[in-house]
Coordinates of C-alpha atoms in Angstrom, one line a residue:
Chain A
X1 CA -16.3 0.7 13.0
X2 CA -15.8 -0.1 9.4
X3 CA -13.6 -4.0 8.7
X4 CA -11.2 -2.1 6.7
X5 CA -10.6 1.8 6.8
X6 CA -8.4 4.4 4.7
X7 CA -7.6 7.8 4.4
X8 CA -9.8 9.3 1.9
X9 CA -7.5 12.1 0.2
X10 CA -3.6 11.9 -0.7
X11 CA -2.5 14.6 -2.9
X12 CA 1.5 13.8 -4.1
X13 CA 3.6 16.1 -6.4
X14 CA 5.3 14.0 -9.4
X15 CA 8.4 12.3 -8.9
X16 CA 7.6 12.1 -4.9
X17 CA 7.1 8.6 -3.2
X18 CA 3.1 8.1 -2.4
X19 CA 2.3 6.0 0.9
X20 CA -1.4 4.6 1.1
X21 CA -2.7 3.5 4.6
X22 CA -5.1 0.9 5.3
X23 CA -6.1 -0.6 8.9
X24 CA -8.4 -4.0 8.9
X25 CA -10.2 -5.5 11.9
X26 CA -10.3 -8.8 11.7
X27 CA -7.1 -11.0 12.3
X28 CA -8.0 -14.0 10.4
X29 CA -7.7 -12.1 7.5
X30 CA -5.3 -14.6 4.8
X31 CA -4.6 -12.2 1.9
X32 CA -4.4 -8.6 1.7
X33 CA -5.0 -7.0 -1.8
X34 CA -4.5 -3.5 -3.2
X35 CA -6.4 -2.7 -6.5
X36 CA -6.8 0.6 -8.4
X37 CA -9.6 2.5 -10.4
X38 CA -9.0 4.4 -12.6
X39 CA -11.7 7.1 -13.9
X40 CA -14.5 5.2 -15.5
X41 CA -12.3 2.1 -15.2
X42 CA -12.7 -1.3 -13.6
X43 CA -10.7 -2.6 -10.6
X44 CA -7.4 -3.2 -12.0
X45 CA -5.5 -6.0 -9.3
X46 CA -2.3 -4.2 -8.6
X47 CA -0.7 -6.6 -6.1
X48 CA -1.4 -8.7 -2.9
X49 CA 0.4 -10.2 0.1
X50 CA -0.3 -13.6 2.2
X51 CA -0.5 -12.8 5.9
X52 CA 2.5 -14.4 6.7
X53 CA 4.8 -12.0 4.8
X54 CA 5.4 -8.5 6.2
X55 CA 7.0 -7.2 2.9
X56 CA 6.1 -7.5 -1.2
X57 CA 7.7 -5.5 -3.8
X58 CA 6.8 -5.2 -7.2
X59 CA 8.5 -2.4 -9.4
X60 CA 7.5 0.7 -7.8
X61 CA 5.0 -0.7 -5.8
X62 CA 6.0 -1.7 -2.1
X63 CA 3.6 -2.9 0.2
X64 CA 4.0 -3.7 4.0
X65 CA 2.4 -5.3 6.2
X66 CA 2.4 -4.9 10.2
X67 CA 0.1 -8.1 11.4
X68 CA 0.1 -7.0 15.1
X69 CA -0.8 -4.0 14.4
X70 CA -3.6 -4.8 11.3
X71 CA -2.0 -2.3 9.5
X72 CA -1.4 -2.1 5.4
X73 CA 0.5 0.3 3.0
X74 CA 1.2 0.9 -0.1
X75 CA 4.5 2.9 -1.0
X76 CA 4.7 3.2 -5.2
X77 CA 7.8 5.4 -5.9
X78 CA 8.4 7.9 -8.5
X79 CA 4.4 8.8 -8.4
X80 CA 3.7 9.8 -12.0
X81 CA 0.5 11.4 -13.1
X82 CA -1.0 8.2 -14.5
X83 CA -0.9 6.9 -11.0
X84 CA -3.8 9.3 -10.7
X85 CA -6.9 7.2 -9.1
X86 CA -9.1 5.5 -6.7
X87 CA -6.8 2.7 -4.5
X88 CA -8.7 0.1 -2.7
X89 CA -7.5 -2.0 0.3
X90 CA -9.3 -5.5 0.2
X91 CA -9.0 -8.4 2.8
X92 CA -10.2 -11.6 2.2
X93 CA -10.1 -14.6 4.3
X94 CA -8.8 -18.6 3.4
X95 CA -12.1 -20.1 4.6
X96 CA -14.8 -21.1 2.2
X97 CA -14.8 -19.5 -1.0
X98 CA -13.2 -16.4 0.0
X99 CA -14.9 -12.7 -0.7
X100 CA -13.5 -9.8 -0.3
X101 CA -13.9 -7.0 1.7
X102 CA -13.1 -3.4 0.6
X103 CA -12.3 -0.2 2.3
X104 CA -14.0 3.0 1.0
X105 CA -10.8 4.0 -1.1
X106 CA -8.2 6.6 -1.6
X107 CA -8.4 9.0 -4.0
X108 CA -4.4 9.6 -5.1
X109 CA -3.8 12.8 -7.1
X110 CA -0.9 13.5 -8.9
X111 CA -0.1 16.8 -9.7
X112 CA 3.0 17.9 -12.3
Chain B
X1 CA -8.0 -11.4 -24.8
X2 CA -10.4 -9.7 -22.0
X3 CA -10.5 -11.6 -18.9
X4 CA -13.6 -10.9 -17.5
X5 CA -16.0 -9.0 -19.6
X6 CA -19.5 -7.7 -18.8
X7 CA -22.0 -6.6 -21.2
X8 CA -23.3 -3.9 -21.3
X9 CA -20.9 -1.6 -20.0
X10 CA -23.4 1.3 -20.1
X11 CA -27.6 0.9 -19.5
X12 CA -29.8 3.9 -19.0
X13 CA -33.3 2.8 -18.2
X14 CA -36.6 3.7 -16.6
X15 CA -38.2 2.9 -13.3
X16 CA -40.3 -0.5 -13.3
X17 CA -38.4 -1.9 -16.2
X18 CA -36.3 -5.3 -15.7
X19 CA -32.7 -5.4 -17.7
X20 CA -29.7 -8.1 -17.2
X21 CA -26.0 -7.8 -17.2
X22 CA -24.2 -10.2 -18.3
X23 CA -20.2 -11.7 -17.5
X24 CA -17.9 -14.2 -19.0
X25 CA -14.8 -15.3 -17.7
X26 CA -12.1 -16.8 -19.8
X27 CA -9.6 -18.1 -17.0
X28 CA -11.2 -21.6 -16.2
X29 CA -11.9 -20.3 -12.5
X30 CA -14.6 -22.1 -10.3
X31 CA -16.1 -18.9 -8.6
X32 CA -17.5 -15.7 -9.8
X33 CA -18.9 -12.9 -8.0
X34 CA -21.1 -10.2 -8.3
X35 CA -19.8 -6.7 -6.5
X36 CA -22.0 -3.3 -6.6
X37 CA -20.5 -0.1 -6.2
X38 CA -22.0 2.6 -5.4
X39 CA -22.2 6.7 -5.9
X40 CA -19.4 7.3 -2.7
X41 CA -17.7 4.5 -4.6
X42 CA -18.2 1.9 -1.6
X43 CA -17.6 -1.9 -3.1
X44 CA -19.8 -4.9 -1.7
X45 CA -20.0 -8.0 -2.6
X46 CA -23.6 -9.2 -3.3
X47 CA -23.6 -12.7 -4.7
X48 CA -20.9 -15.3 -5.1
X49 CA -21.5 -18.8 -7.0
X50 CA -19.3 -21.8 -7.2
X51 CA -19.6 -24.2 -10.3
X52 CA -22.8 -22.9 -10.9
X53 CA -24.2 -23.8 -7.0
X54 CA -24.5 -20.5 -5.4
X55 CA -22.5 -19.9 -2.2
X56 CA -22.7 -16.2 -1.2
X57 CA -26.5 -13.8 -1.2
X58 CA -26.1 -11.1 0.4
X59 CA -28.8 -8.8 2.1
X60 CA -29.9 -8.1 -1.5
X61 CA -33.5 -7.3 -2.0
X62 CA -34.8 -10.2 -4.2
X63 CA -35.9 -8.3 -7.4
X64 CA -32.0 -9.2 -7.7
X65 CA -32.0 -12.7 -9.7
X66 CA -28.4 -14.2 -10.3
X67 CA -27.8 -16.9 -12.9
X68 CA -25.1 -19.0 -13.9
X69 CA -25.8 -21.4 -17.0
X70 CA -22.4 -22.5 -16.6
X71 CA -19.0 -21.8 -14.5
X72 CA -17.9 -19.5 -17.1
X73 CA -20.9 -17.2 -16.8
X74 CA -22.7 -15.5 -14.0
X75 CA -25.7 -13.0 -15.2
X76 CA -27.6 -10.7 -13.3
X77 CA -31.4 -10.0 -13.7
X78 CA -32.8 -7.1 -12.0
X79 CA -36.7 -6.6 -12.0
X80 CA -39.0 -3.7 -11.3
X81 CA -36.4 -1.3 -11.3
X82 CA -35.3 1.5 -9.1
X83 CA -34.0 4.5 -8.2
X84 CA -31.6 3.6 -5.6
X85 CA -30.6 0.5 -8.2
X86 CA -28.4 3.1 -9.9
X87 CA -24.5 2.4 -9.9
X88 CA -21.8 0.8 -10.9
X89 CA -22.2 -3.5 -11.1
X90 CA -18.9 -5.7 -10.9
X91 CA -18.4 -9.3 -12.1
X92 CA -15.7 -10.9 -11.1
X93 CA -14.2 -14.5 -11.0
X94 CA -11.6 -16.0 -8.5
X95 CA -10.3 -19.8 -8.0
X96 CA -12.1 -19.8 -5.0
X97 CA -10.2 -20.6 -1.3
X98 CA -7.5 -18.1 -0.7
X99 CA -6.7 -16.7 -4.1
X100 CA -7.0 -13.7 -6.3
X101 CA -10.3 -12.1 -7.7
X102 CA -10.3 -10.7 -11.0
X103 CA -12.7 -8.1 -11.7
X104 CA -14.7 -7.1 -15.3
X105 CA -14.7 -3.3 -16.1
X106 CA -17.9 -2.6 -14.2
X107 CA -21.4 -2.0 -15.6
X108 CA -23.0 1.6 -15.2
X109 CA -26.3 1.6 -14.5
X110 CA -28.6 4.8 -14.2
X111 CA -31.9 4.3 -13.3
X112 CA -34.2 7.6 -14.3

């Protein structure tokens, strides 16, 4: 299977809480990332969490971590429509000069 | 002041011709990166140097030539181009072990 998978689709209603999954194979993975795309955009870095930590929050953006089970989320609350995009999952690992692996993306649409 | 920036953002080009894309970064890191995306918006990395000594290559075919004058640039020369060259081309930079990658907004290349 693929190193690092997620649900394709999440359609939210404003206002609502959005939860992105992600699920990575390979334990020795050191940092987790989660970026965004926007339409025509670049890969904007949204936030990122060492492998020790199980929890990060940042605004509206939560993001949890479950080690045993290789399992990532990403919770942003109060989904607005400008939170409308692609959102990668990335692992990388601390050996060498690190590079990182991404899942395919989910596309997050917000609707009014 | 952009981070990492790519030039050009948009190239539209024939079969058989050769073009470059080229990246700067402005944060002083030691490794930069070259990602392709492509039309099901899957990321992979395809080269990585560090201070100018390449690190990372990828299963890229070989028409792909990366060059890095310095540690603040990384350019990409592709010859004899193809079809199937078409897509989106990310630089990125990164301080190297464990750390955070910052990505440019992506070069779109169509090849017709």
């Amino acid at each position: 299977g693929e190193d690092v998978e997620q649900s394709l689709f999440l359609s939210v209603r404003e206002g609502d809480s959005s939860v992105i999954n992600c699920t990575y194979t390979d334990s020795s993975s050191t940092y987790l990332y989660w970026y965004k795309q926007e339409p025509g955009a670049g890969l904007q870095l949204l936030t990122y969490i060492f492998s020790n930590m199980d929890m990060k929050q940042d605004q509206r953006l939560t993001v949890l971590l479950n080690k045993k089970d290789k399992h990532l989320s990403l919770r942003i609350a109060d989904t607005q429509t400008g939170d409308s995009a692609i959102y990668f999952c990335a692992e990388s690992k601390n050996s060498g000069y690190s590079t990182l692996t991404f899942g395919k993306g989910t596309m997050l649409l917000v609707s009014p | 002041d952009t981070a990492v920036s790519q030039t050009p953002k948009y190239l539209v080009t024939q079969m058989g011709n050769d073009k470059s894309i080229k990246c700067e970064q402005n944060l002083g890191h030691d490794t930069m990166y070259w990602y392709k995306q492509d039309s099901k918006k899957f990321l992979k990395i395809m080269f990585s140097y560090n201070n100018k000594e390449l690190i990372i290559n990828e299963t890229v075919p070989n028409r792909f030539s990366p060059k890095s004058p310095d540690k603040a640039h990384l350019n990409l020369h592709i010859n004899s181009l193809e079809l199937g060259d078409s897509a989106v081309y990310f630089c990125a930079s990164g301080t190297g072990v464990g750390n955070t990658i910052y990505f440019g907004e992506g070069s779109w290349l169509t090849v017709v």
